[in-house]
Coordinates of C-alpha atoms and ligand atoms in Angstrom, one line a residue:
M15 CA 72.8 79.2 97.1
K16 CA 75.9 81.8 96.9
P17 CA 77.5 83.0 100.1
R18 CA 77.5 86.9 101.1
I19 CA 80.7 88.4 101.1
L20 CA 81.5 92.3 101.5
V21 CA 84.5 94.3 99.8
S22 CA 85.3 97.3 102.2
R23 CA 87.4 99.2 99.6
P24 CA 86.7 99.9 95.8
P25 CA 88.6 96.6 94.2
F26 CA 89.5 97.0 90.9
P27 CA 86.5 95.7 88.7
E28 CA 88.5 92.9 87.2
V29 CA 88.6 91.8 90.7
L30 CA 85.4 92.2 91.3
Q31 CA 84.0 90.1 88.0
P32 CA 84.9 86.6 89.2
L33 CA 84.2 87.5 93.0
R34 CA 80.6 88.6 91.4
Q35 CA 80.4 85.1 89.4
R36 CA 80.7 83.2 92.9
C37 CA 79.8 85.2 95.0
L38 CA 76.8 87.6 96.0
V39 CA 78.6 91.1 96.3
E40 CA 77.9 93.7 98.4
A41 CA 81.4 96.4 97.7
N42 CA 82.5 99.6 99.0
E43 CA 82.9 102.0 95.8
T44 CA 82.8 105.3 97.4
G45 CA 86.5 105.3 97.6
V46 CA 85.2 106.8 101.9
A47 CA 85.3 104.2 104.8
W48 CA 82.7 103.2 105.9
S49 CA 81.6 104.5 109.7
L50 CA 82.1 101.4 112.6
E51 CA 78.4 101.2 112.8
E52 CA 78.0 100.8 109.3
F53 CA 80.8 97.7 108.9
H54 CA 79.6 96.5 111.9
R55 CA 75.9 96.5 110.3
R56 CA 77.0 95.6 106.7
V57 CA 79.4 92.4 108.7
A58 CA 75.7 90.7 110.0
D59 CA 74.4 88.5 107.5
K60 CA 78.3 87.8 105.2
E61 CA 80.4 84.6 105.3
G62 CA 83.7 86.3 103.6
L63 CA 85.2 89.5 104.4
L64 CA 87.6 91.5 101.9
I65 CA 89.4 94.2 103.7
S66 CA 92.1 96.6 103.8
G67 CA 94.6 96.8 106.3
A68 CA 93.6 99.9 107.5
D69 CA 90.1 98.1 109.1
R70 CA 89.8 97.0 112.4
I71 CA 88.8 93.5 113.0
D72 CA 87.9 93.2 116.7
E73 CA 85.9 91.0 119.0
K74 CA 83.3 93.3 118.4
L75 CA 83.3 93.0 114.6
L76 CA 83.4 89.2 114.9
D77 CA 80.6 88.8 117.6
A78 CA 78.7 91.7 115.0
A79 CA 79.4 88.7 112.5
P80 CA 78.0 85.2 113.5
H81 CA 78.1 83.9 110.4
L82 CA 82.1 84.6 109.1
K83 CA 84.2 82.1 107.9
V84 CA 87.2 83.9 106.4
V85 CA 88.2 87.5 106.9
C86 CA 91.0 88.4 103.5
N87 CA 93.2 91.0 104.5
V88 CA 94.5 92.8 101.0
A89 CA 98.1 93.7 102.9
V90 CA 100.7 91.7 104.5
G91 CA 100.8 93.0 107.2
Y92 CA 98.0 92.2 109.3
N93 CA 98.3 93.9 112.9
N94 CA 94.8 94.7 112.7
I95 CA 93.5 91.8 112.7
D96 CA 93.0 90.0 116.0
L97 CA 93.9 86.9 115.7
A98 CA 93.2 85.1 118.6
A99 CA 89.7 86.2 118.5
C100 CA 89.5 84.8 114.9
T101 CA 90.8 81.4 116.1
E102 CA 88.6 81.2 119.3
R103 CA 85.6 81.5 117.1
G104 CA 86.6 79.7 114.3
V105 CA 87.1 82.2 111.6
L106 CA 89.4 81.9 109.2
A107 CA 92.3 84.9 108.4
T108 CA 94.6 85.3 105.7
N109 CA 96.9 87.6 104.2
T110 CA 98.6 88.6 101.0
P111 CA 102.8 87.7 101.5
G112 CA 104.9 88.0 98.8
V113 CA 103.8 90.1 96.0
L114 CA 104.6 93.5 96.7
D115 CA 108.3 93.1 98.1
E116 CA 109.5 94.9 95.6
T117 CA 107.5 97.6 94.7
T118 CA 107.8 98.3 98.6
A119 CA 111.2 97.9 98.2
D120 CA 111.3 100.8 95.7
L121 CA 109.2 102.8 97.7
T122 CA 111.5 102.7 100.6
W123 CA 114.3 103.5 98.1
A124 CA 112.4 106.2 96.8
L125 CA 112.3 107.6 100.6
L126 CA 115.6 107.2 101.7
L127 CA 116.5 108.9 98.5
A128 CA 114.5 111.9 99.1
A129 CA 115.4 112.5 102.4
A130 CA 119.3 112.0 102.2
R131 CA 119.3 114.3 99.1
R132 CA 116.7 116.7 100.1
L133 CA 114.1 116.3 97.5
P134 CA 110.7 117.6 98.8
E135 CA 112.8 120.4 100.2
A136 CA 114.3 121.4 97.1
E137 CA 110.9 120.9 95.8
R138 CA 108.6 123.4 98.0
F139 CA 112.4 126.0 97.3
L140 CA 111.4 125.4 93.3
R141 CA 108.0 125.6 93.2
A142 CA 107.6 128.7 95.4
G143 CA 109.1 130.8 92.9
E144 CA 112.3 131.2 95.1
W145 CA 114.9 129.3 93.2
Q146 CA 117.5 132.3 91.5
G147 CA 120.2 130.6 90.2
W148 CA 123.2 128.0 91.2
M149 CA 123.7 127.9 94.9
G150 CA 127.3 125.9 95.9
D151 CA 126.5 125.2 99.4
A152 CA 122.7 124.7 99.1
F153 CA 120.3 122.1 99.5
L154 CA 124.1 120.2 100.8
G155 CA 122.6 116.0 101.5
R156 CA 124.2 112.9 101.8
D157 CA 126.4 110.7 99.8
V158 CA 124.2 106.9 99.8
H159 CA 126.9 105.8 98.1
H160 CA 128.9 103.9 99.8
A161 CA 127.7 103.8 103.1
T162 CA 126.3 102.0 105.4
L163 CA 123.0 100.8 105.3
G164 CA 121.7 99.1 108.4
I165 CA 117.9 96.7 108.0
L166 CA 116.1 96.3 110.6
G167 CA 114.3 93.3 110.1
L168 CA 115.6 91.2 107.4
G169 CA 112.7 89.4 106.0
R170 CA 111.5 89.1 102.1
I171 CA 111.0 93.3 102.1
G172 CA 113.8 93.8 103.7
Q173 CA 116.0 91.5 101.4
A174 CA 115.0 93.4 98.4
V175 CA 115.5 96.4 99.7
A176 CA 119.5 95.1 100.9
R177 CA 119.5 93.6 97.0
R178 CA 119.5 97.2 96.1
A179 CA 121.9 98.5 97.7
R180 CA 124.3 96.5 95.9
G181 CA 123.8 99.4 92.9
F182 CA 125.1 101.7 95.6
S183 CA 128.0 100.4 96.5
M184 CA 126.2 99.9 100.2
K185 CA 127.6 98.2 103.2
V186 CA 124.7 96.6 104.8
L187 CA 124.6 95.4 108.4
Y188 CA 121.6 93.8 109.5
H189 CA 119.6 92.7 112.8
N190 CA 117.1 90.1 113.0
R191 CA 115.1 88.5 115.8
T192 CA 116.8 85.0 114.1
R193 CA 119.8 85.2 112.3
L194 CA 119.6 83.8 108.8
S195 CA 122.2 81.3 107.3
R196 CA 125.1 82.3 105.9
K197 CA 124.3 80.9 102.5
T198 CA 121.6 83.8 102.6
E199 CA 124.0 86.1 104.3
K200 CA 126.5 85.6 101.2
A201 CA 123.9 85.3 98.3
L202 CA 122.7 89.1 100.0
D203 CA 126.2 89.7 101.1
V204 CA 124.9 91.3 104.4
Q205 CA 126.2 91.1 107.7
Y206 CA 124.6 90.6 110.6
V207 CA 125.5 93.0 114.1
S208 CA 123.4 93.1 117.4
F209 CA 120.7 95.9 117.4
A210 CA 123.1 98.2 119.5
R211 CA 125.6 97.7 116.8
L212 CA 123.1 98.8 113.8
L213 CA 121.7 101.5 115.7
R214 CA 125.5 102.8 116.2
E215 CA 126.7 102.3 112.4
A216 CA 124.3 103.5 110.1
D217 CA 124.2 105.8 108.4
F218 CA 120.6 104.6 106.7
L219 CA 118.2 102.1 108.8
S220 CA 115.4 101.0 107.7
L221 CA 112.9 98.9 109.2
H222 CA 111.4 96.1 107.7
L223 CA 110.1 94.0 110.6
P224 CA 106.0 93.6 110.8
Y225 CA 104.6 95.5 114.0
S226 CA 103.8 93.3 117.3
Q227 CA 103.3 94.7 120.9
N228 CA 106.9 93.6 121.2
A229 CA 108.1 95.8 118.6
H230 CA 105.6 98.9 120.0
H231 CA 108.1 101.7 119.9
I232 CA 111.5 99.6 118.5
I233 CA 112.7 102.2 117.7
G234 CA 112.4 105.4 120.8
A235 CA 114.0 108.2 121.9
K236 CA 117.2 105.8 123.5
E237 CA 117.4 104.6 120.0
L238 CA 117.8 107.6 118.1
A239 CA 119.9 108.7 121.0
R240 CA 122.1 106.1 119.7
M241 CA 121.9 106.2 116.4
K242 CA 124.8 108.9 114.5
P243 CA 123.9 112.5 114.3
T244 CA 124.1 112.4 110.8
A245 CA 121.7 109.5 110.0
V246 CA 118.4 109.4 108.6
L247 CA 115.8 106.7 109.7
V248 CA 113.6 105.5 107.0
N249 CA 109.9 103.6 107.6
A250 CA 108.1 101.9 105.8
A251 CA 107.2 99.3 107.8
R252 CA 104.2 100.1 110.3
G253 CA 103.2 103.2 112.5
G254 CA 103.8 102.2 115.7
L255 CA 107.5 100.6 115.4
V256 CA 108.4 104.3 115.5
D257 CA 107.9 106.5 118.9
D258 CA 106.8 109.8 116.7
V259 CA 106.7 112.3 119.2
A260 CA 110.6 111.3 120.1
L261 CA 111.1 111.1 116.2
I262 CA 109.9 114.8 115.5
A263 CA 111.8 115.4 118.2
A264 CA 114.7 113.9 117.4
L265 CA 115.0 115.5 113.4
R266 CA 113.8 119.2 115.2
S267 CA 117.4 119.4 117.7
Q268 CA 118.7 117.5 114.3
R269 CA 120.0 115.0 116.7
I270 CA 119.6 112.8 113.3
A271 CA 119.9 114.5 110.2
A272 CA 116.3 113.2 108.5
A273 CA 113.9 110.6 107.7
G274 CA 112.0 109.1 105.3
L275 CA 108.2 107.9 106.5
D276 CA 105.6 106.3 104.7
V277 CA 103.5 104.9 107.7
F278 CA 102.8 106.1 110.9
E279 CA 101.3 106.6 114.3
N280 CA 97.1 106.7 114.4
E281 CA 97.2 107.2 110.3
P282 CA 95.7 108.8 108.8
N283 CA 95.1 111.3 112.0
F284 CA 99.6 111.1 112.1
N285 CA 101.5 114.0 114.3
P286 CA 100.8 117.7 112.7
D287 CA 104.7 118.0 114.4
F288 CA 105.7 116.1 111.0
L289 CA 104.5 119.2 108.8
K290 CA 106.9 122.1 110.5
L291 CA 109.8 120.0 109.3
D292 CA 112.1 120.1 106.6
N293 CA 114.6 117.3 107.0
V294 CA 112.1 114.6 106.6
A295 CA 110.2 113.1 103.5
L296 CA 106.5 111.5 103.6
A297 CA 104.5 110.0 101.9
P298 CA 100.6 108.8 102.4
H299 CA 101.1 105.0 103.1
I300 CA 102.3 104.1 99.9
G301 CA 104.2 101.0 99.4
S302 CA 102.6 99.0 97.7
A303 CA 100.7 101.0 95.5
T304 CA 101.5 100.2 91.9
R305 CA 98.6 99.4 89.9
A306 CA 100.3 95.9 89.0
T307 CA 101.0 95.5 92.7
R308 CA 97.4 96.6 94.2
L309 CA 95.8 93.9 91.5
A310 CA 98.1 91.2 92.2
M311 CA 97.5 92.2 96.2
F312 CA 93.6 91.7 95.1
E313 CA 94.1 88.7 93.4
L314 CA 95.8 86.6 96.0
A315 CA 93.1 88.1 98.4
V316 CA 90.5 86.7 96.4
K317 CA 92.0 83.7 95.7
N318 CA 91.9 83.2 99.7
L319 CA 88.6 84.0 100.1
L320 CA 87.5 81.9 97.4
A321 CA 89.4 79.0 98.9
A322 CA 88.1 79.1 102.3
L323 CA 84.3 79.6 101.2
A324 CA 84.5 76.3 99.0
G325 CA 85.7 74.5 102.4
K326 CA 89.4 74.6 101.0
R327 CA 92.9 75.6 103.3
P328 CA 93.1 79.0 101.6
P329 CA 96.8 79.4 100.3
C330 CA 98.1 82.0 103.3
L331 CA 96.3 80.9 106.2
L332 CA 97.5 83.2 109.0
N333 CA 96.3 80.7 111.9
P334 CA 96.0 77.0 111.0
E335 CA 94.7 76.2 114.5
A336 CA 91.0 77.6 113.2
W337 CA 91.3 75.1 110.8
T338 CA 90.2 72.3 112.5
K339 CA 87.1 74.2 114.4
R340 CA 86.1 76.4 111.2
R341 CA 82.7 77.1 111.0
K342 CA 80.9 75.2 107.4
Ligands
LIG558 C1 98.7 98.2 102.2 C2 100.5 97.2 103.8 O1 98.1 99.0 101.1 O2 100.6 95.2 103.4 C3 100.3 95.9 104.0 O3 101.1 95.7 105.2 O4 100.8 98.0 104.8 C4 100.0 98.1 101.8 O5 100.7 97.0 101.2 C5 98.3 98.9 103.3 O6 97.8 97.5 104.6 C6 96.4 98.5 102.9 O7 95.3 97.3 102.8

């Protein structure tokens, strides 16, 4: 008997095909997320889930899925999954690290450059038909080249962002929970500094750490007040790392110059006050959104799923403590 699995968001056909050969697949092909009730109802007889980072896996969901063996995120971030609750029930959880680093770093730079050079504002002006001719003092932005880039969280994605800074002749400072080896620092041409110094010296501050309770509002009013008034904040990591209300106040009062944001608190119902600001470049959580990368993420998630359902240890297991007590 093939295992029953649920796919919560529309996958690429290339991904569904191999899945259908090995599993009984129920997939949401509508593009509209299921309601919580519907999601809970559909998991009742499933052994595996392929989900997006926007789907919550909590105790309630797990209790509605007594046959569940594995939950596979099509995302590297996994703050949507209650890992302890999974482990307690012998449910394996996996993510998709590594395959989206370069693509997310590209988007980070798109936001950084757009915010620095006021691109969204300039485009709105042009689209509104307001362009009358050359304007010597309009849309004056900030130079990116030779500026100081501060990176908070120098993991895989942060490092890919740092490597791109070389092309802009930037000085790169970073702060991390654990300092990297001197060899890696040298190879990346980055300098480790305290969090306080990072805030003080960065012309561009980019966040690349995972969300956790400890990192909640790691950038709030106090931190924004320590940044340069000319600084630009970039967040393509996770909503909740930044206190959005405090950021809106800082952008409105020009306490910092600008921001580039791909992620928000309470997505997709982000704070509408962002829309009233000119000095922010906004994107709807598209950091990993290229066809090649989304396909690679799905493929890795499927690899995790099929391994777990075959009784093998999945390559990106997040809760190894669950392995010995996994449901068989
Ligand atoms: C996903 C992401 O698109 O991988 C992550 O952590 O934030 C994005 O790449 C998003 O989580 C939806 O699955």
